[in-house]
Amino acid sequence: LPIGLIVPDGTAAQEGIAQGDHGAPLGREREIADLLSYAKRKKVRNMVWLTADVHYTAAHFYDPSKAAFKDFDPFWEFVSGPMNAGAFGPNNLEGTFGPQLAFQSVPPAANTSPAMGYQFFGEVAINAETAEFTANLRDIDGKAIYTKTLQPVR
């Protein structure tokens, strides 16, 4: 599940990682916070998250300067899927890790049939010569509806 999207499970529980309070890490957010802090300390660069399971597609930029929890380097998350399932969305973003919405494509109504075309998938490529990372979010016909190329941080 995406890191910063609130994915409720009923009225009180959360299915996703985000707790919905925009504050210090709680629950599963603590595990993400530990991982992000560790990556920053060890100088792990060029982290990108590929996530799914919210039934639409989106691109999020995580910015520590806008986050409640700040001990991490900025990173991108690309969300798509699942395929051939009712489409939903969008979900609200939660501020613990400072996600910024760069792009999203959602259906007009909850549980939109796959036959209506609101199915998405992602494709990534890394250029062997330049190490540029390109993410393409694609619609059901394979058309790129959002493209982001990231330059490597060395």
CSV table of N, CA and C in Angstrom, one decimal:
chain,number,residue,atom,x,y,z
A,1,LEU,N,0.8,-1.2,0.0
A,1,LEU,CA,0.0,0.0,0.0
A,1,LEU,C,0.9,1.3,0.0
A,2,PRO,N,0.4,2.3,-0.6
A,2,PRO,CA,1.1,3.6,-0.6
A,2,PRO,C,1.4,4.1,0.8
A,3,ILE,N,2.5,4.8,0.9
A,3,ILE,CA,3.0,5.2,2.2
A,3,ILE,C,2.1,6.3,2.8
A,4,GLY,N,1.8,7.3,2.0
A,4,GLY,CA,1.1,8.5,2.6
A,4,GLY,C,-0.4,8.6,2.3
A,5,LEU,N,-1.0,7.6,1.7
A,5,LEU,CA,-2.4,7.7,1.5
A,5,LEU,C,-3.2,7.1,2.7
A,6,ILE,N,-4.2,7.8,3.1
A,6,ILE,CA,-5.1,7.2,4.1
A,6,ILE,C,-6.0,6.2,3.5
A,7,VAL,N,-5.9,5.0,3.9
A,7,VAL,CA,-6.8,3.9,3.4
A,7,VAL,C,-7.6,3.4,4.6
A,8,PRO,N,-8.8,3.9,4.8
A,8,PRO,CA,-9.6,3.5,6.0
A,8,PRO,C,-10.1,2.1,5.8
A,9,ASP,N,-10.3,1.4,6.9
A,9,ASP,CA,-10.9,0.1,7.0
A,9,ASP,C,-12.0,0.2,8.0
A,10,GLY,N,-13.2,0.6,7.5
A,10,GLY,CA,-14.3,0.9,8.4
A,10,GLY,C,-14.2,2.3,9.0
A,11,THR,N,-14.8,2.5,10.1
A,11,THR,CA,-14.8,3.9,10.7
A,11,THR,C,-13.6,4.2,11.6
A,12,ALA,N,-12.9,3.2,12.1
A,12,ALA,CA,-11.9,3.5,13.1
A,12,ALA,C,-10.5,3.0,12.7
A,13,ALA,N,-10.4,2.0,11.9
A,13,ALA,CA,-9.1,1.3,11.6
A,13,ALA,C,-8.6,1.8,10.3
A,14,GLN,N,-7.3,1.5,10.1
A,14,GLN,CA,-6.6,1.9,8.9
A,14,GLN,C,-6.1,0.6,8.2
A,15,GLU,N,-6.4,0.5,6.9
A,15,GLU,CA,-5.9,-0.6,6.2
A,15,GLU,C,-4.4,-0.3,5.7
A,16,GLY,N,-4.1,0.9,5.4
A,16,GLY,CA,-2.8,1.3,4.9
A,16,GLY,C,-1.8,1.6,6.0
A,17,ILE,N,-0.7,2.2,5.6
A,17,ILE,CA,0.4,2.6,6.5
A,17,ILE,C,0.0,3.9,7.2
A,18,ALA,N,-0.5,4.9,6.5
A,18,ALA,CA,-0.8,6.2,7.0
A,18,ALA,C,-1.9,6.1,8.1
A,19,GLN,N,-1.7,6.7,9.2
A,19,GLN,CA,-2.6,6.6,10.4
A,19,GLN,C,-3.7,7.7,10.3
A,20,GLY,N,-3.5,8.7,9.5
A,20,GLY,CA,-4.5,9.7,9.3
A,20,GLY,C,-4.5,10.9,10.3
A,21,ASP,N,-3.4,11.0,11.1
A,21,ASP,CA,-3.3,12.1,12.1
A,21,ASP,C,-2.3,13.2,11.7
A,22,HIS,N,-1.6,13.1,10.7
A,22,HIS,CA,-0.6,14.1,10.2
A,22,HIS,C,0.5,14.4,11.2
A,23,GLY,N,0.7,13.5,12.1
A,23,GLY,CA,1.7,13.8,13.2
A,23,GLY,C,2.9,12.8,13.2
A,24,ALA,N,3.5,12.7,14.4
A,24,ALA,CA,4.6,11.8,14.6
A,24,ALA,C,4.2,10.3,14.1
A,25,PRO,N,5.2,9.6,13.6
A,25,PRO,CA,4.9,8.2,13.2
A,25,PRO,C,4.2,7.3,14.3
A,26,LEU,N,3.2,6.6,13.9
A,26,LEU,CA,2.5,5.7,14.7
A,26,LEU,C,2.3,4.4,14.0
A,27,GLY,N,2.1,3.3,14.7
A,27,GLY,CA,1.8,2.0,14.1
A,27,GLY,C,2.9,1.7,13.0
A,28,ARG,N,2.4,1.3,11.8
A,28,ARG,CA,3.3,0.9,10.7
A,28,ARG,C,4.1,2.0,10.2
A,29,GLU,N,3.7,3.3,10.5
A,29,GLU,CA,4.5,4.4,10.1
A,29,GLU,C,5.9,4.4,10.7
A,30,ARG,N,5.9,3.9,12.0
A,30,ARG,CA,7.2,3.8,12.7
A,30,ARG,C,8.2,3.0,11.9
A,31,GLU,N,7.8,1.9,11.3
A,31,GLU,CA,8.7,1.0,10.5
A,31,GLU,C,9.2,1.8,9.3
A,32,ILE,N,8.4,2.5,8.7
A,32,ILE,CA,8.8,3.3,7.5
A,32,ILE,C,9.8,4.4,8.0
A,33,ALA,N,9.5,5.1,9.1
A,33,ALA,CA,10.4,6.1,9.6
A,33,ALA,C,11.7,5.5,9.9
A,34,ASP,N,11.8,4.3,10.5
A,34,ASP,CA,13.1,3.7,10.8
A,34,ASP,C,13.9,3.4,9.5
A,35,LEU,N,13.2,2.9,8.5
A,35,LEU,CA,13.8,2.6,7.3
A,35,LEU,C,14.3,3.9,6.6
A,36,LEU,N,13.5,4.9,6.6
A,36,LEU,CA,13.9,6.2,5.9
A,36,LEU,C,15.1,6.8,6.6
A,37,SER,N,15.1,6.8,8.0
A,37,SER,CA,16.2,7.4,8.7
A,37,SER,C,17.5,6.6,8.5
A,38,TYR,N,17.4,5.3,8.5
A,38,TYR,CA,18.5,4.4,8.3
A,38,TYR,C,19.1,4.7,6.9
A,39,ALA,N,18.3,4.8,5.9
A,39,ALA,CA,18.7,5.1,4.5
A,39,ALA,C,19.5,6.5,4.5
A,40,LYS,N,18.9,7.5,5.2
A,40,LYS,CA,19.6,8.8,5.2
A,40,LYS,C,21.0,8.7,5.9
A,41,ARG,N,21.0,8.0,7.0
A,41,ARG,CA,22.3,7.9,7.8
A,41,ARG,C,23.3,7.1,6.9
A,42,LYS,N,22.9,6.1,6.2
A,42,LYS,CA,23.8,5.3,5.5
A,42,LYS,C,24.1,5.8,4.0
A,43,LYS,N,23.5,7.0,3.7
A,43,LYS,CA,23.6,7.6,2.4
A,43,LYS,C,23.1,6.7,1.3
A,44,VAL,N,22.0,6.0,1.5
A,44,VAL,CA,21.3,5.3,0.4
A,44,VAL,C,20.6,6.3,-0.4
A,45,ARG,N,21.0,6.4,-1.7
A,45,ARG,CA,20.5,7.4,-2.5
A,45,ARG,C,19.5,6.8,-3.6
A,46,ASN,N,18.8,7.7,-4.2
A,46,ASN,CA,17.9,7.4,-5.3
A,46,ASN,C,16.8,6.4,-5.0
A,47,MET,N,16.3,6.5,-3.8
A,47,MET,CA,15.2,5.6,-3.4
A,47,MET,C,13.9,6.0,-4.1
A,48,VAL,N,13.2,5.0,-4.6
A,48,VAL,CA,11.9,5.2,-5.3
A,48,VAL,C,11.0,4.1,-4.8
A,49,TRP,N,9.8,4.4,-4.5
A,49,TRP,CA,8.8,3.4,-4.0
A,49,TRP,C,7.8,3.1,-5.1
A,50,LEU,N,7.5,1.9,-5.4
A,50,LEU,CA,6.5,1.5,-6.3
A,50,LEU,C,5.4,0.7,-5.5
A,51,THR,N,4.3,1.3,-5.5
A,51,THR,CA,3.2,0.8,-4.7
A,51,THR,C,1.9,0.6,-5.5
A,52,ALA,N,0.9,0.0,-4.9
A,52,ALA,CA,-0.3,-0.3,-5.6
A,52,ALA,C,-1.5,-0.5,-4.6
A,53,ASP,N,-2.5,-1.1,-5.0
A,53,ASP,CA,-3.7,-1.5,-4.2
A,53,ASP,C,-4.6,-0.4,-3.8
A,54,VAL,N,-4.6,0.7,-4.4
A,54,VAL,CA,-5.7,1.7,-4.1
A,54,VAL,C,-6.6,2.0,-5.3
A,55,HIS,N,-6.5,1.2,-6.3
A,55,HIS,CA,-7.4,1.2,-7.4
A,55,HIS,C,-7.5,2.5,-8.3
A,56,TYR,N,-6.3,3.2,-8.3
A,56,TYR,CA,-6.1,4.3,-9.2
A,56,TYR,C,-4.6,4.5,-9.4
A,57,THR,N,-4.2,5.5,-10.1
A,57,THR,CA,-2.8,5.8,-10.2
A,57,THR,C,-2.4,7.2,-9.8
A,58,ALA,N,-1.2,7.3,-9.3
A,58,ALA,CA,-0.8,8.6,-8.7
A,58,ALA,C,0.8,8.6,-8.6
A,59,ALA,N,1.3,9.9,-8.6
A,59,ALA,CA,2.7,10.1,-8.3
A,59,ALA,C,2.8,11.0,-7.1
A,60,HIS,N,3.6,10.7,-6.1
A,60,HIS,CA,3.8,11.5,-4.9
A,60,HIS,C,5.2,11.8,-4.7
A,61,PHE,N,5.5,13.0,-4.3
A,61,PHE,CA,6.9,13.4,-3.9
A,61,PHE,C,6.9,13.6,-2.4
A,62,TYR,N,7.8,12.9,-1.7
A,62,TYR,CA,7.8,13.0,-0.3
A,62,TYR,C,8.9,14.0,0.1
A,63,ASP,N,8.5,15.0,0.8
A,63,ASP,CA,9.4,16.2,1.1
A,63,ASP,C,9.5,16.3,2.6
A,64,PRO,N,10.7,16.1,3.1
A,64,PRO,CA,10.9,16.2,4.6
A,64,PRO,C,10.6,17.6,5.1
A,65,SER,N,10.8,18.6,4.3
A,65,SER,CA,10.6,20.0,4.7
A,65,SER,C,9.1,20.3,5.0
A,66,LYS,N,8.2,19.4,4.4
A,66,LYS,CA,6.8,19.6,4.6
A,66,LYS,C,6.2,18.5,5.5
A,67,ALA,N,7.1,17.7,6.1
A,67,ALA,CA,6.6,16.5,6.9
A,67,ALA,C,6.7,16.8,8.4
A,68,ALA,N,5.8,16.0,9.1
A,68,ALA,CA,5.9,16.0,10.6
A,68,ALA,C,7.2,15.3,11.0
A,69,PHE,N,7.5,14.2,10.4
A,69,PHE,CA,8.7,13.5,10.6
A,69,PHE,C,9.7,13.9,9.5
A,70,LYS,N,10.9,14.4,9.9
A,70,LYS,CA,11.8,15.0,8.9
A,70,LYS,C,13.1,14.3,8.7
A,71,ASP,N,13.4,13.2,9.4
A,71,ASP,CA,14.7,12.6,9.3
A,71,ASP,C,14.8,11.6,8.1
A,72,PHE,N,14.7,12.2,6.9
A,72,PHE,CA,14.8,11.3,5.7
A,72,PHE,C,15.2,12.3,4.5
A,73,ASP,N,15.7,11.7,3.5
A,73,ASP,CA,15.9,12.4,2.2
A,73,ASP,C,14.7,12.3,1.4
A,74,PRO,N,14.5,13.3,0.5
A,74,PRO,CA,13.3,13.3,-0.4
A,74,PRO,C,13.3,12.1,-1.3
A,75,PHE,N,12.1,11.6,-1.6
A,75,PHE,CA,11.9,10.5,-2.6
A,75,PHE,C,10.6,10.6,-3.3
A,76,TRP,N,10.5,9.7,-4.3
A,76,TRP,CA,9.2,9.6,-5.1
A,76,TRP,C,8.6,8.3,-4.9
A,77,GLU,N,7.3,8.3,-5.0
A,77,GLU,CA,6.4,7.1,-5.0
A,77,GLU,C,5.5,7.1,-6.2
A,78,PHE,N,5.5,6.0,-6.9
A,78,PHE,CA,4.6,5.8,-8.0
A,78,PHE,C,3.6,4.7,-7.7
A,79,VAL,N,2.3,5.0,-7.9
A,79,VAL,CA,1.2,4.1,-7.5
A,79,VAL,C,0.4,3.7,-8.7
A,80,SER,N,0.1,2.4,-8.9
A,80,SER,CA,-0.8,1.9,-9.9
A,80,SER,C,-1.3,0.6,-9.5
A,81,GLY,N,-2.6,0.4,-9.8
A,81,GLY,CA,-3.1,-1.0,-9.6
A,81,GLY,C,-4.1,-1.1,-8.5
A,82,PRO,N,-4.7,-2.2,-8.5
A,82,PRO,CA,-4.5,-3.4,-9.2
A,82,PRO,C,-5.2,-3.4,-10.6
A,83,MET,N,-4.8,-4.3,-11.4
A,83,MET,CA,-5.4,-4.4,-12.7
A,83,MET,C,-6.7,-5.3,-12.6
A,84,ASN,N,-7.6,-4.9,-13.5
A,84,ASN,CA,-8.9,-5.7,-13.7
A,84,ASN,C,-9.7,-5.8,-12.4
A,85,ALA,N,-9.8,-4.6,-11.7
A,85,ALA,CA,-10.6,-4.6,-10.5
A,85,ALA,C,-11.4,-3.3,-10.5
A,86,GLY,N,-12.4,-3.2,-9.8
A,86,GLY,CA,-13.2,-1.9,-9.7
A,86,GLY,C,-12.3,-0.8,-9.3
A,87,ALA,N,-12.5,0.4,-9.9
A,87,ALA,CA,-11.6,1.5,-9.7
A,87,ALA,C,-12.2,2.4,-8.6
A,88,PHE,N,-11.4,3.0,-7.8
A,88,PHE,CA,-11.8,3.9,-6.7
A,88,PHE,C,-11.0,5.1,-6.7
A,89,GLY,N,-11.1,5.9,-5.7
A,89,GLY,CA,-10.2,7.0,-5.4
A,89,GLY,C,-10.8,8.4,-5.7
A,90,PRO,N,-10.1,9.4,-5.3
A,90,PRO,CA,-8.8,9.3,-4.6
A,90,PRO,C,-8.9,9.2,-3.1
A,91,ASN,N,-7.8,8.8,-2.5
A,91,ASN,CA,-7.6,8.8,-1.1
A,91,ASN,C,-6.9,10.1,-0.7
A,92,ASN,N,-7.1,10.5,0.6
A,92,ASN,CA,-6.5,11.7,1.1
A,92,ASN,C,-5.0,11.4,1.5
A,93,LEU,N,-4.2,12.4,1.3
A,93,LEU,CA,-2.8,12.3,1.7
A,93,LEU,C,-2.7,12.7,3.2
A,94,GLU,N,-1.7,12.0,3.9
A,94,GLU,CA,-1.5,12.3,5.3
A,94,GLU,C,-0.1,12.8,5.5
A,95,GLY,N,0.1,13.8,6.3
A,95,GLY,CA,1.4,14.6,6.4
A,95,GLY,C,2.5,14.1,7.1
A,96,THR,N,2.5,12.9,7.7
A,96,THR,CA,3.6,12.4,8.5
A,96,THR,C,4.9,12.5,7.7
A,97,PHE,N,4.9,12.0,6.5
A,97,PHE,CA,6.1,12.0,5.7
A,97,PHE,C,6.1,13.1,4.6
A,98,GLY,N,5.2,14.0,4.6
A,98,GLY,CA,5.2,15.2,3.7
A,98,GLY,C,4.9,14.9,2.3
A,99,PRO,N,4.0,14.0,2.0
A,99,PRO,CA,3.7,13.7,0.5
A,99,PRO,C,3.1,14.9,-0.2
A,100,GLN,N,3.5,15.1,-1.4
A,100,GLN,CA,3.0,16.1,-2.3
A,100,GLN,C,2.4,15.4,-3.5
A,101,LEU,N,1.2,15.7,-3.8
A,101,LEU,CA,0.6,15.1,-5.0
A,101,LEU,C,1.1,15.8,-6.3
A,102,ALA,N,1.8,15.0,-7.1
A,102,ALA,CA,2.3,15.4,-8.4
A,102,ALA,C,1.3,15.1,-9.5
A,103,PHE,N,0.6,14.0,-9.4
A,103,PHE,CA,-0.3,13.5,-10.4
A,103,PHE,C,-1.3,12.5,-9.8
A,104,GLN,N,-2.5,12.4,-10.4
A,104,GLN,CA,-3.4,11.3,-10.1
A,104,GLN,C,-4.4,11.2,-11.2
A,105,SER,N,-4.9,10.0,-11.5
A,105,SER,CA,-6.0,9.8,-12.4
A,105,SER,C,-6.9,8.8,-11.7
A,106,VAL,N,-8.2,9.2,-11.5
A,106,VAL,CA,-9.2,8.5,-10.7
A,106,VAL,C,-10.4,8.4,-11.6
A,107,PRO,N,-11.3,7.4,-11.2
A,107,PRO,CA,-12.5,7.2,-11.9
A,107,PRO,C,-13.5,8.3,-11.5
A,108,PRO,N,-14.6,8.4,-12.2
A,108,PRO,CA,-15.7,9.3,-11.9
A,108,PRO,C,-16.5,8.9,-10.7
A,109,ALA,N,-16.5,7.6,-10.3
A,109,ALA,CA,-17.3,7.1,-9.2
A,109,ALA,C,-16.6,5.9,-8.6
A,110,ALA,N,-17.0,5.6,-7.4
A,110,ALA,CA,-16.4,4.5,-6.7
A,110,ALA,C,-16.8,3.2,-7.3
A,111,ASN,N,-15.9,2.2,-7.4
A,111,ASN,CA,-16.2,0.9,-7.9
A,111,ASN,C,-16.5,0.9,-9.4
A,112,THR,N,-15.9,1.8,-10.2
A,112,THR,CA,-16.1,1.9,-11.6
A,112,THR,C,-15.6,0.6,-12.2
A,113,SER,N,-16.4,0.0,-13.1
A,113,SER,CA,-16.1,-1.2,-13.8
A,113,SER,C,-14.8,-1.1,-14.6
A,114,PRO,N,-14.0,-2.2,-14.6
A,114,PRO,CA,-12.8,-2.1,-15.5
A,114,PRO,C,-13.2,-1.9,-17.0
A,115,ALA,N,-14.4,-2.3,-17.4
A,115,ALA,CA,-14.9,-2.0,-18.8
A,115,ALA,C,-15.0,-0.6,-19.1
A,116,MET,N,-15.0,0.3,-18.1
A,116,MET,CA,-15.1,1.7,-18.3
A,116,MET,C,-13.8,2.4,-18.6
A,117,GLY,N,-12.7,1.6,-18.5
A,117,GLY,CA,-11.4,2.1,-18.9
A,117,GLY,C,-10.5,2.7,-17.8
A,118,TYR,N,-11.0,2.7,-16.6
A,118,TYR,CA,-10.2,3.3,-15.6
A,118,TYR,C,-9.3,2.3,-14.9
A,119,GLN,N,-8.4,1.7,-15.7
A,119,GLN,CA,-7.4,0.7,-15.3
A,119,GLN,C,-6.0,1.3,-15.6
A,120,PHE,N,-5.1,1.1,-14.7
A,120,PHE,CA,-3.8,1.7,-14.8
A,120,PHE,C,-2.7,0.7,-14.5
A,121,PHE,N,-1.5,1.0,-15.1
A,121,PHE,CA,-0.3,0.2,-14.7
A,121,PHE,C,0.9,1.1,-14.9
A,122,GLY,N,1.9,0.8,-14.2
A,122,GLY,CA,3.2,1.5,-14.2
A,122,GLY,C,4.3,0.8,-14.9
A,123,GLU,N,5.2,1.5,-15.5
A,123,GLU,CA,6.3,1.0,-16.2
A,123,GLU,C,7.6,1.8,-15.8
A,124,VAL,N,8.7,1.2,-15.4
A,124,VAL,CA,9.9,1.9,-15.1
A,124,VAL,C,11.0,1.5,-16.0
A,125,ALA,N,12.0,2.4,-16.2
A,125,ALA,CA,13.2,2.0,-17.0
A,125,ALA,C,14.3,2.8,-16.4
A,126,ILE,N,15.5,2.2,-16.4
A,126,ILE,CA,16.7,2.9,-16.0
A,126,ILE,C,17.7,2.8,-17.2
A,127,ASN,N,18.1,4.0,-17.5
A,127,ASN,CA,19.0,4.2,-18.7
A,127,ASN,C,20.4,3.7,-18.3
A,128,ALA,N,20.9,2.7,-19.0
A,128,ALA,CA,22.2,2.1,-18.6
A,128,ALA,C,23.4,3.0,-18.7
A,129,GLU,N,23.3,4.1,-19.6
A,129,GLU,CA,24.4,5.0,-19.7
A,129,GLU,C,24.3,6.1,-18.7
A,130,THR,N,23.2,6.7,-18.5
A,130,THR,CA,23.0,7.9,-17.7
A,130,THR,C,22.5,7.6,-16.3
A,131,ALA,N,22.0,6.4,-16.1
A,131,ALA,CA,21.4,6.0,-14.8
A,131,ALA,C,20.1,6.8,-14.5
A,132,GLU,N,19.6,7.5,-15.5
A,132,GLU,CA,18.3,8.2,-15.3
A,132,GLU,C,17.2,7.1,-15.1
A,133,PHE,N,16.3,7.4,-14.2
A,133,PHE,CA,15.1,6.5,-13.9
A,133,PHE,C,13.9,7.2,-14.4
A,134,THR,N,13.2,6.5,-15.3
A,134,THR,CA,11.9,7.0,-15.8
A,134,THR,C,10.8,6.2,-15.4
A,135,ALA,N,9.7,6.8,-14.9
A,135,ALA,CA,8.5,6.1,-14.5
A,135,ALA,C,7.4,6.6,-15.4
A,136,ASN,N,6.7,5.7,-16.0
A,136,ASN,CA,5.5,6.0,-16.8
A,136,ASN,C,4.3,5.4,-16.2
A,137,LEU,N,3.3,6.2,-15.9
A,137,LEU,CA,2.0,5.7,-15.5
A,137,LEU,C,1.1,5.7,-16.7
A,138,ARG,N,0.5,4.5,-17.0
A,138,ARG,CA,-0.2,4.3,-18.2
A,138,ARG,C,-1.6,3.9,-18.0
A,139,ASP,N,-2.4,4.2,-19.0
A,139,ASP,CA,-3.9,3.9,-18.9
A,139,ASP,C,-4.1,2.5,-19.5
A,140,ILE,N,-5.3,2.1,-19.6
A,140,ILE,CA,-5.6,0.7,-20.0
A,140,ILE,C,-5.2,0.4,-21.5
A,141,ASP,N,-5.0,1.4,-22.3
A,141,ASP,CA,-4.6,1.3,-23.7
A,141,ASP,C,-3.0,1.3,-23.8
A,142,GLY,N,-2.3,1.5,-22.7
A,142,GLY,CA,-0.9,1.6,-22.7
A,142,GLY,C,-0.4,3.0,-22.9
A,143,LYS,N,-1.3,4.0,-23.1
A,143,LYS,CA,-0.8,5.4,-23.3
A,143,LYS,C,-0.2,6.0,-22.0
A,144,ALA,N,0.9,6.6,-22.1
A,144,ALA,CA,1.5,7.2,-20.9
A,144,ALA,C,0.7,8.5,-20.6
A,145,ILE,N,0.2,8.5,-19.4
A,145,ILE,CA,-0.6,9.6,-18.9
A,145,ILE,C,0.2,10.5,-17.9
A,146,TYR,N,1.3,10.0,-17.5
A,146,TYR,CA,2.2,10.8,-16.6
A,146,TYR,C,3.6,10.1,-16.7
A,147,THR,N,4.6,11.0,-16.9
A,147,THR,CA,6.0,10.5,-17.0
A,147,THR,C,6.8,11.4,-16.2
A,148,LYS,N,7.7,10.7,-15.4
A,148,LYS,CA,8.7,11.5,-14.6
A,148,LYS,C,10.0,10.8,-14.7
A,149,THR,N,11.0,11.6,-15.1
A,149,THR,CA,12.4,11.2,-15.2
A,149,THR,C,13.2,11.8,-14.1
A,150,LEU,N,13.9,10.9,-13.3
A,150,LEU,CA,14.7,11.3,-12.2
A,150,LEU,C,16.1,11.2,-12.5
A,151,GLN,N,16.9,12.2,-12.2
A,151,GLN,CA,18.3,12.2,-12.3
A,151,GLN,C,19.0,11.5,-11.1
A,152,PRO,N,20.0,10.7,-11.3
A,152,PRO,CA,20.6,10.0,-10.1
A,152,PRO,C,21.3,11.0,-9.2
A,153,VAL,N,21.2,10.8,-7.9
A,153,VAL,CA,22.0,11.6,-7.0
A,153,VAL,C,23.2,10.8,-6.6
A,154,ARG,N,24.3,11.4,-6.8
A,154,ARG,CA,25.6,10.7,-6.6
A,154,ARG,C,26.3,11.1,-5.4
